[in-house]
PDB file of C-alpha atoms in Angstrom:
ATOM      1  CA  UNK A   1     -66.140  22.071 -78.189  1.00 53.00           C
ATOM      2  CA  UNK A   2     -64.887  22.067 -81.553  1.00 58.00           C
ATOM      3  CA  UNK A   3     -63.663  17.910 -82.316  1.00 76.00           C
ATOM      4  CA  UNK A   4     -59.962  18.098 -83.046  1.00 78.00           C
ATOM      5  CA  UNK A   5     -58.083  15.601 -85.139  1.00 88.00           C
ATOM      6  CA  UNK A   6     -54.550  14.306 -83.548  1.00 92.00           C
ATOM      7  CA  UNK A   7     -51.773  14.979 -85.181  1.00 92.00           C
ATOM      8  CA  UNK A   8     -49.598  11.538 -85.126  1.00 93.00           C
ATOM      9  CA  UNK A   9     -47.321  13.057 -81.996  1.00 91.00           C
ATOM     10  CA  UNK A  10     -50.636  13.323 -80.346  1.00 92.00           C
ATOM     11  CA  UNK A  11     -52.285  10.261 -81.087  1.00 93.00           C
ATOM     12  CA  UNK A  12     -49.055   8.670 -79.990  1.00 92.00           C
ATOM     13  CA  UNK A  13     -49.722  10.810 -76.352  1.00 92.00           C
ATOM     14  CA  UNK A  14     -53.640   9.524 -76.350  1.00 92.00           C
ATOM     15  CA  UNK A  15     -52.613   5.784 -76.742  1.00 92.00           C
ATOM     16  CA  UNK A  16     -49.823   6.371 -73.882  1.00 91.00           C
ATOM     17  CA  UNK A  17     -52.782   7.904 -71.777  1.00 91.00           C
ATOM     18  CA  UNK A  18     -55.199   5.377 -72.594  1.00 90.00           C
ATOM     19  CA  UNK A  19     -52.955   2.748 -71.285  1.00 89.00           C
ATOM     20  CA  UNK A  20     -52.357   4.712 -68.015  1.00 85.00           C
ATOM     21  CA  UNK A  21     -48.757   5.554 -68.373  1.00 77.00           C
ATOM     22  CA  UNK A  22     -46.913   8.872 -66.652  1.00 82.00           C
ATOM     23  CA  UNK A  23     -46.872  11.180 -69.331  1.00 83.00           C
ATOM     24  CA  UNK A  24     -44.537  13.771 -69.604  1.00 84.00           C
ATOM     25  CA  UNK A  25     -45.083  16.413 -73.038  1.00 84.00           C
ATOM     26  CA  UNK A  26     -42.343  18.748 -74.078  1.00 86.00           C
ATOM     27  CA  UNK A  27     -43.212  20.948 -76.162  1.00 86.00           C
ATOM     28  CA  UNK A  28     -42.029  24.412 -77.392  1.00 87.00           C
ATOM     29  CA  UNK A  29     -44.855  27.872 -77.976  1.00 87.00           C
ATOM     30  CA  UNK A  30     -47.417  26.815 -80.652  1.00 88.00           C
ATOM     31  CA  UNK A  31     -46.866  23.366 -80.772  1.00 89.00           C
ATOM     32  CA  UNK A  32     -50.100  22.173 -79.676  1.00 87.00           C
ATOM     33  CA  UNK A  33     -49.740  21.447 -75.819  1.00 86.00           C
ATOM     34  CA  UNK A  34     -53.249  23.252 -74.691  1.00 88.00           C
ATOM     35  CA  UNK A  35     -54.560  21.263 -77.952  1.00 91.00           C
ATOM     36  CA  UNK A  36     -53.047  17.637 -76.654  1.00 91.00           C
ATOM     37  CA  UNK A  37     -54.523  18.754 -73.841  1.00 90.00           C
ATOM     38  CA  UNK A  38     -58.090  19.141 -74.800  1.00 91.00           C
ATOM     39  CA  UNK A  39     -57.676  15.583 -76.250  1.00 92.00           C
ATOM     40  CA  UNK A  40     -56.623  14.289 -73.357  1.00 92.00           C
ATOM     41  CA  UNK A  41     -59.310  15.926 -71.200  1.00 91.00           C
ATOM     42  CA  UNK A  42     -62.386  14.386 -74.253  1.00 89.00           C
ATOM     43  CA  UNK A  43     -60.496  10.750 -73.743  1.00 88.00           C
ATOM     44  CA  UNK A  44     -60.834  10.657 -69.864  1.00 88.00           C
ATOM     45  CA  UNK A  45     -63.530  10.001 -67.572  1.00 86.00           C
ATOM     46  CA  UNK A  46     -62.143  11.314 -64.795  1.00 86.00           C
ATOM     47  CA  UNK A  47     -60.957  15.335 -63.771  1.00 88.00           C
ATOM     48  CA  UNK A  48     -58.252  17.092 -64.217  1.00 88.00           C
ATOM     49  CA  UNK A  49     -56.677  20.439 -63.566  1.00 91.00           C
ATOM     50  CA  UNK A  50     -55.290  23.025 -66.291  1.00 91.00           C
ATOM     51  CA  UNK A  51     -52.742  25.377 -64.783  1.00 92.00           C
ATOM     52  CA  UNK A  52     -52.564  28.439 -66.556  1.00 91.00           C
ATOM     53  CA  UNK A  53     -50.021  31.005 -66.628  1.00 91.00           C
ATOM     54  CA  UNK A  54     -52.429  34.074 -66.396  1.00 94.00           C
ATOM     55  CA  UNK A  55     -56.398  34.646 -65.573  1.00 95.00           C
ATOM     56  CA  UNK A  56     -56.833  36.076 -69.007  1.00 96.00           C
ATOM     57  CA  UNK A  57     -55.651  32.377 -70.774  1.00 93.00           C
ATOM     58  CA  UNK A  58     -57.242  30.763 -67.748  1.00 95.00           C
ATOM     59  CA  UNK A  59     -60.743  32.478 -68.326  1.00 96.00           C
ATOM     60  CA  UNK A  60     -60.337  31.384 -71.972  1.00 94.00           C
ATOM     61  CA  UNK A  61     -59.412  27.618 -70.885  1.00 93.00           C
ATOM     62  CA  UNK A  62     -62.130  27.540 -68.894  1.00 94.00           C
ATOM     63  CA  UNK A  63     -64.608  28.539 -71.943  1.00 94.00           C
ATOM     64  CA  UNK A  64     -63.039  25.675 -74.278  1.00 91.00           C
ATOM     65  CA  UNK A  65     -62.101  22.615 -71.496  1.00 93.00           C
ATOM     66  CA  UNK A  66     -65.058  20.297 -70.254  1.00 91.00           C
ATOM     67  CA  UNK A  67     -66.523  21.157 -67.245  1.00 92.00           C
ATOM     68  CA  UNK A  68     -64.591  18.462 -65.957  1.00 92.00           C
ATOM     69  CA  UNK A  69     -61.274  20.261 -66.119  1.00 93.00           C
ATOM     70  CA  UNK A  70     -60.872  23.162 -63.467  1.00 94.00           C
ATOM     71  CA  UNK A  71     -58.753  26.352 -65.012  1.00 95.00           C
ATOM     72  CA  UNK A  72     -57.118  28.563 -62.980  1.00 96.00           C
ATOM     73  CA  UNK A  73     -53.609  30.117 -62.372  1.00 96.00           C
ATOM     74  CA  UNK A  74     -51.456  28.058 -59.933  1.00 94.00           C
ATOM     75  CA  UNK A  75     -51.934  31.675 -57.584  1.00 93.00           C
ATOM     76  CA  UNK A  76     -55.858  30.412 -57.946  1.00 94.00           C
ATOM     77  CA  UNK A  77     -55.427  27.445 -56.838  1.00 93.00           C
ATOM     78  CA  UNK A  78     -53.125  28.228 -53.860  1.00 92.00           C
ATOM     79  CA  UNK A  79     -55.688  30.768 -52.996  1.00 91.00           C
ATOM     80  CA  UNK A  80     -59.150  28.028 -53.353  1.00 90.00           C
ATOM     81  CA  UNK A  81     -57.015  25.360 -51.296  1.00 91.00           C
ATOM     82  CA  UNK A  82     -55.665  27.454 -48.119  1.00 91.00           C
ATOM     83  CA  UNK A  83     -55.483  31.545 -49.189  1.00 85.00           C
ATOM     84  CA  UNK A  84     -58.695  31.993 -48.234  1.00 83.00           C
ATOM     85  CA  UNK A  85     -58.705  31.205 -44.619  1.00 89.00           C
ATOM     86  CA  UNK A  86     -55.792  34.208 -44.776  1.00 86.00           C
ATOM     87  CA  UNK A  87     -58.024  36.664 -46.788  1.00 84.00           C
ATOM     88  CA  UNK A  88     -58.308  39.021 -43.744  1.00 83.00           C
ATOM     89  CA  UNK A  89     -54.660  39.288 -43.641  1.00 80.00           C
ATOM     90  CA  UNK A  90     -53.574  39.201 -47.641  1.00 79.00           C
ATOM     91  CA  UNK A  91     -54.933  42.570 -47.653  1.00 80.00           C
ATOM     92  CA  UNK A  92     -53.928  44.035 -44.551  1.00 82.00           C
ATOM     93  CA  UNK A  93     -51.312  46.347 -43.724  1.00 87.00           C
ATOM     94  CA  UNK A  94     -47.499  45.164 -44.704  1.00 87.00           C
ATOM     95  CA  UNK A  95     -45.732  44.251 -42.062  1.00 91.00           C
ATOM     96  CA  UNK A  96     -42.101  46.362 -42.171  1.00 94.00           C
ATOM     97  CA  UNK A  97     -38.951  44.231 -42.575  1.00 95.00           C
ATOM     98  CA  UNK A  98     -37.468  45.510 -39.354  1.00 95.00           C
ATOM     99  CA  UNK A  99     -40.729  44.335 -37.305  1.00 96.00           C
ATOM    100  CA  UNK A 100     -40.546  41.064 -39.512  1.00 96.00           C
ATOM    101  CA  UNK A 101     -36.530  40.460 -38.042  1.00 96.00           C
ATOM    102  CA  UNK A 102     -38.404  40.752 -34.474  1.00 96.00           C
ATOM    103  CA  UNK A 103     -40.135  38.369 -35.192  1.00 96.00           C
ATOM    104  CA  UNK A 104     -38.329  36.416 -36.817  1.00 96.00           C
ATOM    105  CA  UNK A 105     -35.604  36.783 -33.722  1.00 96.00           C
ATOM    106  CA  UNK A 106     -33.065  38.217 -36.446  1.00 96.00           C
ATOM    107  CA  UNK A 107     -31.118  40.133 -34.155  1.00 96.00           C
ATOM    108  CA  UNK A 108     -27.755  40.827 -34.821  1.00 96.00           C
ATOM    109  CA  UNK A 109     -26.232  41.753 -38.811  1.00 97.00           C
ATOM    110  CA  UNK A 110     -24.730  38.355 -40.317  1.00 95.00           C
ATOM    111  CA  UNK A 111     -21.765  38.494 -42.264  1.00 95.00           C
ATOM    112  CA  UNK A 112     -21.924  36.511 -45.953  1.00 92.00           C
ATOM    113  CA  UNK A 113     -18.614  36.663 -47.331  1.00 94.00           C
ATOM    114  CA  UNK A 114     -17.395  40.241 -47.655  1.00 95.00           C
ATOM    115  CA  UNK A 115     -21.411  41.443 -47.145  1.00 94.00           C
ATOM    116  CA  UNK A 116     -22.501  42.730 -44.073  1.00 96.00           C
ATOM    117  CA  UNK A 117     -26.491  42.031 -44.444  1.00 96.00           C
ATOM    118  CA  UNK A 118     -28.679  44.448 -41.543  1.00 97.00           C
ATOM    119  CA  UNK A 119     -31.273  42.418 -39.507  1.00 97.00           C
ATOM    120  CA  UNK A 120     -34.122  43.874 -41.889  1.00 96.00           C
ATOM    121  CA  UNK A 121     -32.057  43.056 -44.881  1.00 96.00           C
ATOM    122  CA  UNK A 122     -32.354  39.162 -43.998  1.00 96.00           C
ATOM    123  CA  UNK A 123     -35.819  39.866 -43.084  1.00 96.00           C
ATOM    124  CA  UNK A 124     -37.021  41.178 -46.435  1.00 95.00           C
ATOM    125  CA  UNK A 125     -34.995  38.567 -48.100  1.00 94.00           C
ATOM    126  CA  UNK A 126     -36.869  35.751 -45.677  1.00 92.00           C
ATOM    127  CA  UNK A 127     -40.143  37.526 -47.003  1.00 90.00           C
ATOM    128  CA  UNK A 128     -39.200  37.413 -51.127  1.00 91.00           C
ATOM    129  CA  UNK A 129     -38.676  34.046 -50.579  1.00 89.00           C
TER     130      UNK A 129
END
């Protein structure tokens, strides 16, 4: 890993970590966030987690973090902590929105304002959400 100097917003984030406080870092595209974050990660003992937004900038993370920081996609980690125990079903057949308002007891069309939604209608909305 390349050794990165601090810029003084940073060093002012690595003395705020050292002494343990909640952090929060706003920062706008190319500011440095991934970099603060690399410093953060070669100050600290401990582990840490670096949500990416894609696999492709995850897979790079993962090249340039220590091993002590896990990289992956907030989809990756949903899937490591319970998606696998569903893997038989993630791929499996879609389930139709009219079977899902079975299911789902949705019955009867509900009126929302001056819209008339179907059973299936709330169903597939119950499902994007």
């Amino acid at each position: 890993m390349t050794k990165l100097t601090p810029t003084a917003e940073q060093a002012e984030i690595l003395d705020a970590f050292e002494w343990g406080a909640d952090l929060v870092i706003e920062a706008g595209a190319g500011t440095g966030k991934t970099s603060t974050l690399k410093l953060l990660a070669a100050a600290s003992s401990g582990t840490g987690v670096y949500i990416a937004y894609n696999r492709s900038i995850a897979a790079d993370a993962e090249r340039s973090f220590p091993a002590s920081v896990t990289c992956k996609t907030a989809h990756g980690l949903a899937y490591a902590a319970i998606g696998s125990r569903f893997k038989h079903r993630l791929n499996g057949p879609r389930v139709p929105a009219q079977r899902v308002a079975q299911i789902l007891g949705i019955r009867e069309p509900v009126k929302i304002g001056e819209v008339i939604l179907a059973p299936q209608q709330l169903a597939a909305k119950a499902m994007e959400t």
